[in-house]
mmCIF file of C-alpha atoms and ligand atoms in Angstrom:
data_model
loop_
_atom_site.group_PDB
_atom_site.id
_atom_site.type_symbol
_atom_site.label_atom_id
_atom_site.label_comp_id
_atom_site.label_asym_id
_atom_site.label_seq_id
_atom_site.Cartn_x
_atom_site.Cartn_y
_atom_site.Cartn_z
ATOM 1 C CA MET A 1268 141.147 75.306 90.486
ATOM 2 C CA ILE A 1269 139.004 77.425 92.784
ATOM 3 C CA GLN A 1270 139.051 81.078 91.784
ATOM 4 C CA ILE A 1271 138.444 83.630 94.507
ATOM 5 C CA ASN A 1272 135.862 86.350 93.850
ATOM 6 C CA GLN A 1273 138.381 89.071 93.012
ATOM 7 C CA ASN A 1274 135.938 91.787 94.033
ATOM 8 C CA TYR A 1275 136.581 90.787 97.642
ATOM 9 C CA THR A 1276 140.340 91.041 97.244
ATOM 10 C CA LYS A 1277 139.918 94.631 96.021
ATOM 11 C CA LEU A 1278 138.324 95.722 99.306
ATOM 12 C CA PRO A 1279 140.580 97.959 101.372
ATOM 13 C CA GLY A 1280 141.700 96.604 104.768
ATOM 14 C CA ASN A 1281 138.928 95.614 107.130
ATOM 15 C CA TYR A 1282 135.379 96.666 107.802
ATOM 16 C CA LEU A 1283 135.579 99.976 109.721
ATOM 17 C CA PHE A 1284 134.210 98.716 113.033
ATOM 18 C CA ALA A 1285 136.405 95.599 112.906
ATOM 19 C CA ASP A 1286 139.457 97.887 112.592
ATOM 20 C CA ILE A 1287 138.340 99.899 115.605
ATOM 21 C CA SER A 1288 137.720 96.744 117.679
ATOM 22 C CA ARG A 1289 141.265 95.599 116.917
ATOM 23 C CA LYS A 1290 142.721 98.916 118.089
ATOM 24 C CA ILE A 1291 140.637 98.710 121.271
ATOM 25 C CA SER A 1292 141.819 95.153 122.014
ATOM 26 C CA LEU A 1293 145.435 96.212 121.574
ATOM 27 C CA TYR A 1294 144.933 99.186 123.910
ATOM 28 C CA GLN A 1295 143.297 96.976 126.523
ATOM 29 C CA GLN A 1296 146.114 94.433 126.384
ATOM 30 C CA ARG A 1297 148.608 97.247 127.010
ATOM 31 C CA HIS A 1298 146.512 99.036 129.651
ATOM 32 C CA PRO A 1299 144.437 96.355 131.417
ATOM 33 C CA ASP A 1300 143.880 98.705 134.372
ATOM 34 C CA LYS A 1301 142.454 101.621 132.337
ATOM 35 C CA PRO A 1302 138.731 101.178 131.656
ATOM 36 C CA LEU A 1303 137.579 102.516 128.299
ATOM 37 C CA ILE A 1304 134.374 104.385 127.537
ATOM 38 C CA ARG A 1305 132.974 103.253 124.199
ATOM 39 C CA LEU A 1306 131.119 105.854 122.191
ATOM 40 C CA GLY A 1307 132.237 104.367 118.879
ATOM 41 C CA ILE A 1308 129.931 101.824 117.265
ATOM 42 C CA GLY A 1309 126.289 102.835 117.615
ATOM 43 C CA ASP A 1310 125.339 100.031 119.975
ATOM 44 C CA VAL A 1311 122.587 100.580 122.515
ATOM 45 C CA THR A 1312 123.081 100.230 126.275
ATOM 46 C CA ARG A 1313 119.545 100.315 127.701
ATOM 47 C CA PRO A 1314 118.097 96.862 128.440
ATOM 48 C CA LEU A 1315 115.041 95.715 126.507
ATOM 49 C CA ALA A 1316 111.766 97.279 127.656
ATOM 50 C CA PRO A 1317 109.662 95.251 130.146
ATOM 51 C CA ALA A 1318 106.801 94.772 127.627
ATOM 52 C CA ILE A 1319 109.283 93.261 125.165
ATOM 53 C CA ILE A 1320 110.924 91.029 127.775
ATOM 54 C CA SER A 1321 107.582 89.705 128.930
ATOM 55 C CA GLN A 1322 106.582 88.883 125.321
ATOM 56 C CA LEU A 1323 109.951 87.204 124.766
ATOM 57 C CA HIS A 1324 109.410 84.979 127.825
ATOM 58 C CA GLN A 1325 105.990 84.026 126.527
ATOM 59 C CA ALA A 1326 107.390 83.276 123.067
ATOM 60 C CA VAL A 1327 110.077 81.043 124.603
ATOM 61 C CA ASP A 1328 107.459 79.158 126.650
ATOM 62 C CA GLU A 1329 105.392 78.639 123.498
ATOM 63 C CA GLN A 1330 108.337 76.806 121.984
ATOM 64 C CA ALA A 1331 108.053 74.235 124.816
ATOM 65 C CA GLU A 1332 104.517 73.113 123.872
ATOM 66 C CA THR A 1333 103.530 71.049 120.851
ATOM 67 C CA ALA A 1334 100.416 73.167 120.326
ATOM 68 C CA THR A 1335 102.258 76.487 120.184
ATOM 69 C CA PHE A 1336 105.697 75.451 118.913
ATOM 70 C CA LYS A 1337 106.858 77.372 115.812
ATOM 71 C CA GLY A 1338 109.211 75.906 113.212
ATOM 72 C CA TYR A 1339 109.910 77.559 109.865
ATOM 73 C CA GLY A 1340 107.821 80.678 109.441
ATOM 74 C CA PRO A 1341 106.973 82.702 106.345
ATOM 75 C CA GLU A 1342 110.205 84.012 104.788
ATOM 76 C CA GLN A 1343 108.663 87.495 104.542
ATOM 77 C CA GLY A 1344 107.766 87.536 108.240
ATOM 78 C CA TYR A 1345 104.699 86.592 110.280
ATOM 79 C CA ALA A 1346 101.453 88.354 109.356
ATOM 80 C CA PHE A 1347 100.944 89.378 113.010
ATOM 81 C CA LEU A 1348 104.095 91.516 112.811
ATOM 82 C CA ARG A 1349 103.709 92.801 109.246
ATOM 83 C CA GLU A 1350 100.192 93.998 110.037
ATOM 84 C CA LYS A 1351 101.396 95.833 113.132
ATOM 85 C CA ILE A 1352 104.179 97.500 111.153
ATOM 86 C CA ALA A 1353 101.677 98.604 108.475
ATOM 87 C CA LYS A 1354 99.404 100.080 111.165
ATOM 88 C CA ASP A 1355 102.372 101.836 112.752
ATOM 89 C CA TYR A 1356 103.158 103.570 109.422
ATOM 90 C CA GLN A 1357 99.612 104.858 109.353
ATOM 91 C CA ASN A 1358 99.679 106.053 112.990
ATOM 92 C CA ARG A 1359 103.179 107.467 112.969
ATOM 93 C CA CYS A 1360 103.370 109.218 109.616
ATOM 94 C CA GLY A 1361 99.969 108.944 107.968
ATOM 95 C CA VAL A 1362 101.374 106.647 105.298
ATOM 96 C CA LYS A 1363 99.356 103.753 103.883
ATOM 97 C CA ILE A 1364 101.477 100.616 103.462
ATOM 98 C CA GLN A 1365 100.022 97.144 102.875
ATOM 99 C CA ALA A 1366 101.293 94.293 105.040
ATOM 100 C CA ASP A 1367 102.442 92.405 101.921
ATOM 101 C CA GLU A 1368 104.714 95.308 100.985
ATOM 102 C CA ILE A 1369 106.712 94.643 104.168
ATOM 103 C CA PHE A 1370 109.566 92.113 104.318
ATOM 104 C CA VAL A 1371 110.725 91.324 107.848
ATOM 105 C CA SER A 1372 114.412 90.500 108.195
ATOM 106 C CA ASP A 1373 117.203 90.115 110.710
ATOM 107 C CA GLY A 1374 118.150 93.782 110.425
ATOM 108 C CA SER A 1375 118.602 96.607 107.966
ATOM 109 C CA LYS A 1376 122.361 96.076 107.678
ATOM 110 C CA CYS A 1377 121.636 92.774 105.869
ATOM 111 C CA ASP A 1378 118.829 94.289 103.818
ATOM 112 C CA THR A 1379 120.801 97.305 102.618
ATOM 113 C CA GLY A 1380 123.808 95.060 101.984
ATOM 114 C CA ASN A 1381 121.803 92.476 100.025
ATOM 115 C CA PHE A 1382 119.337 94.580 98.080
ATOM 116 C CA GLY A 1383 121.836 95.442 95.335
ATOM 117 C CA GLU A 1384 121.681 91.772 94.237
ATOM 118 C CA LEU A 1385 118.491 92.602 92.352
ATOM 119 C CA PHE A 1386 120.335 94.800 89.867
ATOM 120 C CA ALA A 1387 122.687 94.274 86.948
ATOM 121 C CA ASP A 1388 126.469 94.411 87.324
ATOM 122 C CA ASP A 1389 126.784 97.701 85.458
ATOM 123 C CA THR A 1390 124.195 99.512 87.595
ATOM 124 C CA LYS A 1391 125.440 103.001 88.474
ATOM 125 C CA VAL A 1392 125.445 103.714 92.197
ATOM 126 C CA ALA A 1393 125.464 107.001 94.110
ATOM 127 C CA VAL A 1394 126.382 107.222 97.769
ATOM 128 C CA CYS A 1395 126.832 110.091 100.171
ATOM 129 C CA ASP A 1396 130.342 110.911 101.339
ATOM 130 C CA PRO A 1397 130.707 110.323 104.284
ATOM 131 C CA VAL A 1398 128.572 107.181 104.224
ATOM 132 C CA TYR A 1399 127.607 104.081 106.209
ATOM 133 C CA PRO A 1400 130.278 101.676 104.819
ATOM 134 C CA VAL A 1401 127.834 98.822 104.099
ATOM 135 C CA TYR A 1402 126.424 100.548 100.991
ATOM 136 C CA VAL A 1403 129.893 101.004 99.499
ATOM 137 C CA ASP A 1404 131.434 97.659 100.460
ATOM 138 C CA SER A 1405 128.433 95.602 99.337
ATOM 139 C CA ASN A 1406 128.515 97.250 95.899
ATOM 140 C CA ALA A 1407 132.276 96.725 95.732
ATOM 141 C CA MET A 1408 131.711 93.025 96.540
ATOM 142 C CA ALA A 1409 129.268 92.904 93.635
ATOM 143 C CA GLY A 1410 131.950 94.314 91.323
ATOM 144 C CA ARG A 1411 130.055 97.533 90.738
ATOM 145 C CA ALA A 1412 132.416 99.971 92.376
ATOM 146 C CA GLY A 1413 135.425 99.651 90.036
ATOM 147 C CA THR A 1414 138.807 99.948 91.685
ATOM 148 C CA TYR A 1415 139.701 101.477 95.016
ATOM 149 C CA ASN A 1416 142.169 104.335 95.067
ATOM 150 C CA GLN A 1417 144.103 104.203 98.326
ATOM 151 C CA LYS A 1418 145.179 107.835 97.945
ATOM 152 C CA THR A 1419 141.765 109.384 97.382
ATOM 153 C CA GLY A 1420 139.857 106.793 99.408
ATOM 154 C CA ARG A 1421 137.366 106.510 96.543
ATOM 155 C CA TRP A 1422 136.103 103.813 94.202
ATOM 156 C CA SER A 1423 136.454 104.608 90.502
ATOM 157 C CA GLN A 1424 132.884 103.761 89.487
ATOM 158 C CA LEU A 1425 130.884 105.057 92.431
ATOM 159 C CA ASN A 1426 129.169 108.387 92.196
ATOM 160 C CA TYR A 1427 129.885 110.316 95.417
ATOM 161 C CA LEU A 1428 127.561 112.981 96.806
ATOM 162 C CA PRO A 1429 129.752 115.137 99.063
ATOM 163 C CA CYS A 1430 128.100 116.067 102.367
ATOM 164 C CA LEU A 1431 130.095 118.937 103.751
ATOM 165 C CA GLU A 1432 129.714 121.747 106.227
ATOM 166 C CA ASP A 1433 128.764 124.276 103.531
ATOM 167 C CA ASN A 1434 125.815 122.147 102.389
ATOM 168 C CA ASP A 1435 124.782 121.313 105.981
ATOM 169 C CA PHE A 1436 126.105 117.767 105.386
ATOM 170 C CA LEU A 1437 123.220 117.090 102.993
ATOM 171 C CA PRO A 1438 123.567 115.459 99.539
ATOM 172 C CA GLN A 1439 122.719 117.876 96.757
ATOM 173 C CA ILE A 1440 120.790 116.891 93.620
ATOM 174 C CA PRO A 1441 123.214 116.222 90.707
ATOM 175 C CA GLY A 1442 123.312 119.017 88.144
ATOM 176 C CA PRO A 1443 122.221 118.460 84.498
ATOM 177 C CA ALA A 1444 125.816 117.840 83.376
ATOM 178 C CA GLU A 1445 126.517 115.270 86.086
ATOM 179 C CA PRO A 1446 126.152 111.508 85.580
ATOM 180 C CA VAL A 1447 122.743 110.048 86.459
ATOM 181 C CA PRO A 1448 122.902 107.252 89.056
ATOM 182 C CA ASP A 1449 120.553 104.262 88.878
ATOM 183 C CA LEU A 1450 120.631 103.501 92.609
ATOM 184 C CA ILE A 1451 120.788 106.337 95.130
ATOM 185 C CA TYR A 1452 121.495 105.394 98.751
ATOM 186 C CA LEU A 1453 120.108 107.957 101.197
ATOM 187 C CA CYS A 1454 120.106 107.626 104.972
ATOM 188 C CA PHE A 1455 118.090 110.020 107.161
ATOM 189 C CA PRO A 1456 118.609 110.764 109.993
ATOM 190 C CA ASN A 1457 122.101 110.327 108.682
ATOM 191 C CA ASN A 1458 124.725 107.941 109.836
ATOM 192 C CA PRO A 1459 127.409 109.197 110.412
ATOM 193 C CA THR A 1460 126.782 112.976 110.346
ATOM 194 C CA GLY A 1461 123.509 113.073 112.273
ATOM 195 C CA ALA A 1462 122.136 115.469 109.631
ATOM 196 C CA MET A 1463 118.442 115.300 108.774
ATOM 197 C CA ALA A 1464 116.993 116.188 105.384
ATOM 198 C CA GLY A 1465 114.055 118.576 105.217
ATOM 199 C CA ARG A 1466 110.878 117.776 103.312
ATOM 200 C CA GLU A 1467 111.911 119.973 100.384
ATOM 201 C CA LEU A 1468 115.203 118.176 99.786
ATOM 202 C CA LEU A 1469 113.459 114.792 99.903
ATOM 203 C CA GLU A 1470 110.839 116.087 97.464
ATOM 204 C CA ASP A 1471 113.670 117.143 95.150
ATOM 205 C CA TRP A 1472 115.299 113.697 95.376
ATOM 206 C CA VAL A 1473 112.004 111.945 94.657
ATOM 207 C CA ALA A 1474 111.361 114.239 91.679
ATOM 208 C CA TYR A 1475 114.903 113.574 90.421
ATOM 209 C CA ALA A 1476 114.553 109.795 90.783
ATOM 210 C CA ARG A 1477 111.201 109.791 88.993
ATOM 211 C CA GLU A 1478 112.471 111.964 86.183
ATOM 212 C CA HIS A 1479 115.560 109.806 85.592
ATOM 213 C CA GLY A 1480 114.151 106.354 86.344
ATOM 214 C CA SER A 1481 116.440 105.973 89.382
ATOM 215 C CA LEU A 1482 115.688 104.088 92.589
ATOM 216 C CA ILE A 1483 116.189 105.604 96.051
ATOM 217 C CA LEU A 1484 117.298 103.101 98.702
ATOM 218 C CA TYR A 1485 116.196 104.978 101.807
ATOM 219 C CA ASP A 1486 117.669 103.877 105.123
ATOM 220 C CA ALA A 1487 115.397 105.111 107.932
ATOM 221 C CA ALA A 1488 117.055 103.109 110.723
ATOM 222 C CA TYR A 1489 117.265 106.195 112.961
ATOM 223 C CA ALA A 1490 113.815 107.681 112.292
ATOM 224 C CA ALA A 1491 112.768 107.270 115.945
ATOM 225 C CA PHE A 1492 115.270 109.988 116.866
ATOM 226 C CA ILE A 1493 113.609 112.723 114.813
ATOM 227 C CA ARG A 1494 112.437 115.432 117.212
ATOM 228 C CA GLU A 1495 111.578 118.225 114.776
ATOM 229 C CA ASP A 1496 108.696 118.351 112.323
ATOM 230 C CA LEU A 1497 110.468 116.435 109.540
ATOM 231 C CA PRO A 1498 109.550 113.413 107.390
ATOM 232 C CA LEU A 1499 109.759 110.128 109.285
ATOM 233 C CA SER A 1500 109.545 108.102 106.087
ATOM 234 C CA ILE A 1501 110.375 108.654 102.419
ATOM 235 C CA PHE A 1502 106.808 107.529 101.701
ATOM 236 C CA GLU A 1503 105.542 110.765 103.244
ATOM 237 C CA ILE A 1504 106.787 112.333 100.010
ATOM 238 C CA GLU A 1505 104.327 112.231 97.135
ATOM 239 C CA GLY A 1506 105.494 110.008 94.300
ATOM 240 C CA ALA A 1507 107.996 108.054 96.441
ATOM 241 C CA ARG A 1508 106.093 104.793 96.022
ATOM 242 C CA SER A 1509 107.167 104.602 92.406
ATOM 243 C CA CYS A 1510 110.875 105.299 93.047
ATOM 244 C CA ALA A 1511 111.884 104.258 96.583
ATOM 245 C CA VAL A 1512 112.404 101.341 98.920
ATOM 246 C CA GLU A 1513 112.667 102.000 102.664
ATOM 247 C CA PHE A 1514 114.748 100.055 105.189
ATOM 248 C CA CYS A 1515 113.874 100.150 108.875
ATOM 249 C CA SER A 1516 115.361 98.593 111.951
ATOM 250 C CA PHE A 1517 114.302 97.647 115.472
ATOM 251 C CA SER A 1518 117.923 98.035 116.628
ATOM 252 C CA LYS A 1519 117.929 101.681 117.525
ATOM 253 C CA LEU A 1520 114.142 101.950 117.771
ATOM 254 C CA ALA A 1521 113.808 99.339 120.522
ATOM 255 C CA GLY A 1522 117.298 98.136 121.464
ATOM 256 C CA PHE A 1523 117.323 95.018 119.233
ATOM 257 C CA THR A 1524 121.011 95.219 118.239
ATOM 258 C CA GLY A 1525 121.482 91.782 119.822
ATOM 259 C CA ILE A 1526 118.036 90.311 119.093
ATOM 260 C CA ARG A 1527 118.187 91.310 115.370
ATOM 261 C CA LEU A 1528 115.050 92.501 113.578
ATOM 262 C CA GLY A 1529 114.379 94.884 110.707
ATOM 263 C CA TYR A 1530 112.249 95.211 107.612
ATOM 264 C CA ALA A 1531 112.165 96.556 104.081
ATOM 265 C CA VAL A 1532 109.142 98.265 102.533
ATOM 266 C CA ILE A 1533 108.818 97.655 98.799
ATOM 267 C CA PRO A 1534 105.702 99.225 97.272
ATOM 268 C CA ASP A 1535 103.686 96.987 94.950
ATOM 269 C CA GLU A 1536 103.857 99.364 92.010
ATOM 270 C CA LEU A 1537 107.655 99.714 92.112
ATOM 271 C CA ALA A 1538 108.899 98.129 88.886
ATOM 272 C CA PHE A 1539 111.779 98.446 86.439
ATOM 273 C CA GLN A 1540 111.780 96.979 82.921
ATOM 274 C CA GLY A 1541 108.352 95.592 83.755
ATOM 275 C CA VAL A 1542 109.685 93.598 86.725
ATOM 276 C CA GLN A 1543 108.063 94.203 90.107
ATOM 277 C CA LEU A 1544 110.796 94.661 92.772
ATOM 278 C CA ASN A 1545 108.471 93.361 95.471
ATOM 279 C CA ALA A 1546 108.124 90.022 93.646
ATOM 280 C CA LEU A 1547 111.854 89.890 92.895
ATOM 281 C CA TRP A 1548 112.845 90.502 96.514
ATOM 282 C CA SER A 1549 110.344 87.881 97.599
ATOM 283 C CA ARG A 1550 111.978 85.434 95.162
ATOM 284 C CA ARG A 1551 115.406 86.301 96.581
ATOM 285 C CA GLN A 1552 114.336 86.053 100.218
ATOM 286 C CA THR A 1553 112.456 82.764 99.819
ATOM 287 C CA THR A 1554 115.601 81.264 98.283
ATOM 288 C CA LYS A 1555 118.252 82.661 100.587
ATOM 289 C CA PHE A 1556 116.468 83.433 103.862
ATOM 290 C CA ASN A 1557 114.248 81.366 106.140
ATOM 291 C CA GLY A 1558 112.714 84.299 107.936
ATOM 292 C CA ALA A 1559 113.699 86.242 111.036
ATOM 293 C CA CYS A 1560 113.820 84.328 114.336
ATOM 294 C CA CYS A 1561 110.268 83.733 115.591
ATOM 295 C CA LEU A 1562 111.231 84.915 119.093
ATOM 296 C CA ALA A 1563 112.545 88.184 117.665
ATOM 297 C CA GLN A 1564 109.335 88.661 115.685
ATOM 298 C CA SER A 1565 107.169 88.081 118.774
ATOM 299 C CA ALA A 1566 109.293 90.558 120.674
ATOM 300 C CA GLY A 1567 108.965 92.967 117.736
ATOM 301 C CA ALA A 1568 105.177 92.819 117.960
ATOM 302 C CA ALA A 1569 105.393 93.918 121.621
ATOM 303 C CA VAL A 1570 107.144 97.106 120.481
ATOM 304 C CA PHE A 1571 103.783 98.232 119.052
ATOM 305 C CA SER A 1572 101.753 97.557 122.208
ATOM 306 C CA GLU A 1573 100.718 100.612 124.231
ATOM 307 C CA ALA A 1574 103.182 99.806 127.004
ATOM 308 C CA GLY A 1575 105.913 98.940 124.495
ATOM 309 C CA GLN A 1576 105.505 102.272 122.698
ATOM 310 C CA GLN A 1577 105.765 104.223 125.946
ATOM 311 C CA GLN A 1578 108.783 102.252 127.136
ATOM 312 C CA ILE A 1579 110.758 102.542 123.896
ATOM 313 C CA LYS A 1580 110.053 106.284 123.826
ATOM 314 C CA ASP A 1581 111.524 106.514 127.341
ATOM 315 C CA ALA A 1582 114.694 104.769 126.163
ATOM 316 C CA ILE A 1583 114.998 107.072 123.154
ATOM 317 C CA ARG A 1584 114.537 110.094 125.418
ATOM 318 C CA TYR A 1585 117.322 108.704 127.614
ATOM 319 C CA TYR A 1586 119.720 108.693 124.627
ATOM 320 C CA GLN A 1587 118.512 112.128 123.539
ATOM 321 C CA GLU A 1588 119.489 113.424 127.000
ATOM 322 C CA ASN A 1589 122.996 112.110 126.313
ATOM 323 C CA ALA A 1590 123.025 113.881 122.966
ATOM 324 C CA ASP A 1591 121.896 117.152 124.589
ATOM 325 C CA LEU A 1592 124.565 116.847 127.265
ATOM 326 C CA MET A 1593 127.293 116.177 124.708
ATOM 327 C CA ILE A 1594 126.191 119.024 122.438
ATOM 328 C CA GLN A 1595 126.202 121.468 125.339
ATOM 329 C CA ALA A 1596 129.443 120.371 126.998
ATOM 330 C CA LEU A 1597 131.463 119.901 123.816
ATOM 331 C CA SER A 1598 130.275 123.241 122.403
ATOM 332 C CA GLU A 1599 131.290 124.946 125.646
ATOM 333 C CA MET A 1600 134.726 123.355 125.251
ATOM 334 C CA GLY A 1601 134.973 125.080 121.876
ATOM 335 C CA PHE A 1602 134.387 122.070 119.633
ATOM 336 C CA LYS A 1603 132.515 122.708 116.422
ATOM 337 C CA LEU A 1604 129.820 120.093 116.009
ATOM 338 C CA SER A 1605 126.588 119.170 114.312
ATOM 339 C CA GLY A 1606 124.019 116.359 114.493
ATOM 340 C CA GLY A 1607 122.605 115.032 117.744
ATOM 341 C CA VAL A 1608 119.285 116.882 117.447
ATOM 342 C CA ASN A 1609 117.357 114.472 115.208
ATOM 343 C CA ALA A 1610 119.887 111.650 115.405
ATOM 344 C CA PRO A 1611 121.904 109.728 117.992
ATOM 345 C CA TYR A 1612 125.205 110.782 116.379
ATOM 346 C CA ILE A 1613 127.293 113.876 117.091
ATOM 347 C CA TRP A 1614 129.580 114.909 114.228
ATOM 348 C CA LEU A 1615 132.573 116.732 115.640
ATOM 349 C CA LYS A 1616 135.134 118.808 113.760
ATOM 350 C CA THR A 1617 138.557 117.735 114.999
ATOM 351 C CA PRO A 1618 140.617 120.532 116.603
ATOM 352 C CA ASP A 1619 143.103 122.256 114.270
ATOM 353 C CA ASN A 1620 142.048 120.030 111.344
ATOM 354 C CA MET A 1621 143.704 117.065 112.978
ATOM 355 C CA PRO A 1622 143.331 113.900 110.832
ATOM 356 C CA SER A 1623 140.448 111.780 112.093
ATOM 357 C CA TRP A 1624 142.563 108.729 113.003
ATOM 358 C CA ASP A 1625 145.067 110.933 114.912
ATOM 359 C CA PHE A 1626 142.171 112.323 116.926
ATOM 360 C CA PHE A 1627 140.921 108.777 117.495
ATOM 361 C CA ASP A 1628 144.364 107.790 118.896
ATOM 362 C CA LEU A 1629 144.580 110.961 120.971
ATOM 363 C CA LEU A 1630 141.186 110.455 122.543
ATOM 364 C CA LEU A 1631 141.869 106.757 123.118
ATOM 365 C CA ASN A 1632 145.281 107.262 124.701
ATOM 366 C CA GLU A 1633 144.683 110.514 126.590
ATOM 367 C CA ALA A 1634 141.065 110.153 127.657
ATOM 368 C CA GLY A 1635 140.317 106.449 127.295
ATOM 369 C CA VAL A 1636 137.310 107.364 125.134
ATOM 370 C CA VAL A 1637 136.497 105.523 121.907
ATOM 371 C CA GLY A 1638 134.748 107.271 119.035
ATOM 372 C CA THR A 1639 134.697 106.664 115.288
ATOM 373 C CA PRO A 1640 137.088 108.487 112.918
ATOM 374 C CA GLY A 1641 135.106 110.416 110.309
ATOM 375 C CA SER A 1642 137.510 109.407 107.532
ATOM 376 C CA GLY A 1643 136.430 105.784 108.063
ATOM 377 C CA PHE A 1644 133.115 106.795 106.469
ATOM 378 C CA GLY A 1645 134.707 108.338 103.378
ATOM 379 C CA PRO A 1646 137.140 111.069 102.330
ATOM 380 C CA CYS A 1647 134.697 113.900 103.116
ATOM 381 C CA GLY A 1648 134.681 112.619 106.705
ATOM 382 C CA GLU A 1649 138.383 113.433 107.085
ATOM 383 C CA GLY A 1650 138.877 115.951 109.894
ATOM 384 C CA TYR A 1651 135.684 114.806 111.609
ATOM 385 C CA PHE A 1652 134.877 112.403 114.406
ATOM 386 C CA ARG A 1653 131.637 110.642 115.347
ATOM 387 C CA LEU A 1654 130.423 110.164 118.917
ATOM 388 C CA THR A 1655 127.292 108.202 119.740
ATOM 389 C CA ALA A 1656 124.620 109.112 122.257
ATOM 390 C CA PHE A 1657 123.970 105.412 122.952
ATOM 391 C CA GLY A 1658 126.149 105.245 126.082
ATOM 392 C CA THR A 1659 124.795 105.173 129.606
ATOM 393 C CA HIS A 1660 124.264 108.549 131.284
ATOM 394 C CA GLU A 1661 127.107 107.735 133.641
ATOM 395 C CA HIS A 1662 129.598 106.876 130.884
ATOM 396 C CA THR A 1663 128.561 109.823 128.742
ATOM 397 C CA ALA A 1664 129.158 112.230 131.636
ATOM 398 C CA GLN A 1665 132.465 110.529 132.450
ATOM 399 C CA ALA A 1666 133.562 110.719 128.817
ATOM 400 C CA ILE A 1667 132.856 114.448 128.811
ATOM 401 C CA ASP A 1668 134.858 114.923 132.010
ATOM 402 C CA ARG A 1669 137.755 112.963 130.584
ATOM 403 C CA ILE A 1670 137.679 114.942 127.315
ATOM 404 C CA LYS A 1671 137.634 118.186 129.370
ATOM 405 C CA GLN A 1672 140.678 117.062 131.327
ATOM 406 C CA SER A 1673 142.550 115.934 128.201
ATOM 407 C CA PHE A 1674 141.929 119.253 126.526
ATOM 408 C CA GLY A 1675 143.092 121.146 129.617
ATOM 409 C CA GLN A 1676 139.718 122.578 130.694
HETATM 410 C C1 LIG B 1791 127.145 102.317 113.433
HETATM 411 O O1 LIG B 1791 127.780 102.489 114.472
HETATM 412 O O2 LIG B 1791 127.360 102.965 112.406
HETATM 413 C C2 LIG B 1791 126.058 101.321 113.442
HETATM 414 O O3 LIG B 1791 125.785 100.881 114.719
HETATM 415 C C3 LIG B 1791 126.456 100.157 112.662
HETATM 416 C C4 LIG B 1791 125.277 99.338 112.294
HETATM 417 O O4 LIG B 1791 124.134 99.674 112.608
HETATM 418 O O5 LIG B 1791 125.517 98.350 111.632
#
């Protein structure tokens, strides 16, 4: 008889954003005449940049000619793209990465969700709380998280790093008496809190990982939003090459949430028990993945052209203007908030400690604005609410007006 993978049956409810979509659909069925403003899931709204569109058209036309048609490509990604990414690391953050340390994929959600496959079942995992749910759920699916406690909202075998107001929403290094994790998931700029780690904290994490033989899985999907003088990559930190993997995405960098493109950087020297992770990931990818779509990879290369760089920067500035507007208007309304400066997410304290889902319902029903309840990212997110800066200017301004009206201002 077929036996279901019981790890899946232990997962609580639905994936966070699927739950929110269901609530939205229900609301829309009941109120078909009330248009919603969606500042929930971090999906972009600017169209693709002209340089990218023009490259996409060319790539499509190439598929129509025998001489230029592309079938299966290298599972790790085309050299033309990997070389551009390597050069970009050098230009952007002065970091030397070889093209063969880069693995192109269909996005960093898949990479961060799949990477845990390389490690044994009893690997100890640390995650921030609140956290991007993919890190937690994918480890739970692998049977590494133990059991889920509905009351506490925590998995018995995960090591949580609380990110709270009094530590500026940043994960602190475990003390000498605390358990040592094998895998440490870090995401900066952070989803969901919008917090950004300083160089010193990242140096401390790298030193900790090296001392304890741990691996940092560093999600840099939002690096393009860093405005202050802060590390754009974990590899800016000395020693990181021997204890970290970095995941990057074209989604928020260049609006590829629909096109799908990302990459993982796995330094050559990164090895555990004498096994090179780079070679292991290559073995995994060549077996389970046939490479990112060739059209997406061509479009990705255009991101690094001179025009592409200028145009994607314009789009990022557009979203940063939304973030600035939200920070100013919501602060004036008396909301306590953080994030939004080096990240596209605003992390709002709910008024009067209202539970996150109650605030979600209130905002949905009173203002017709959708955000993401902080508790959906973990127990330390309770009493918080995430708004994204990825809306259009028009919708962001309208959302602010509606929130003002709902809160009687
Ligand atoms: C989010 O809203 O947290 C992100 O858009 C989800 C994702 O990138 O998968």
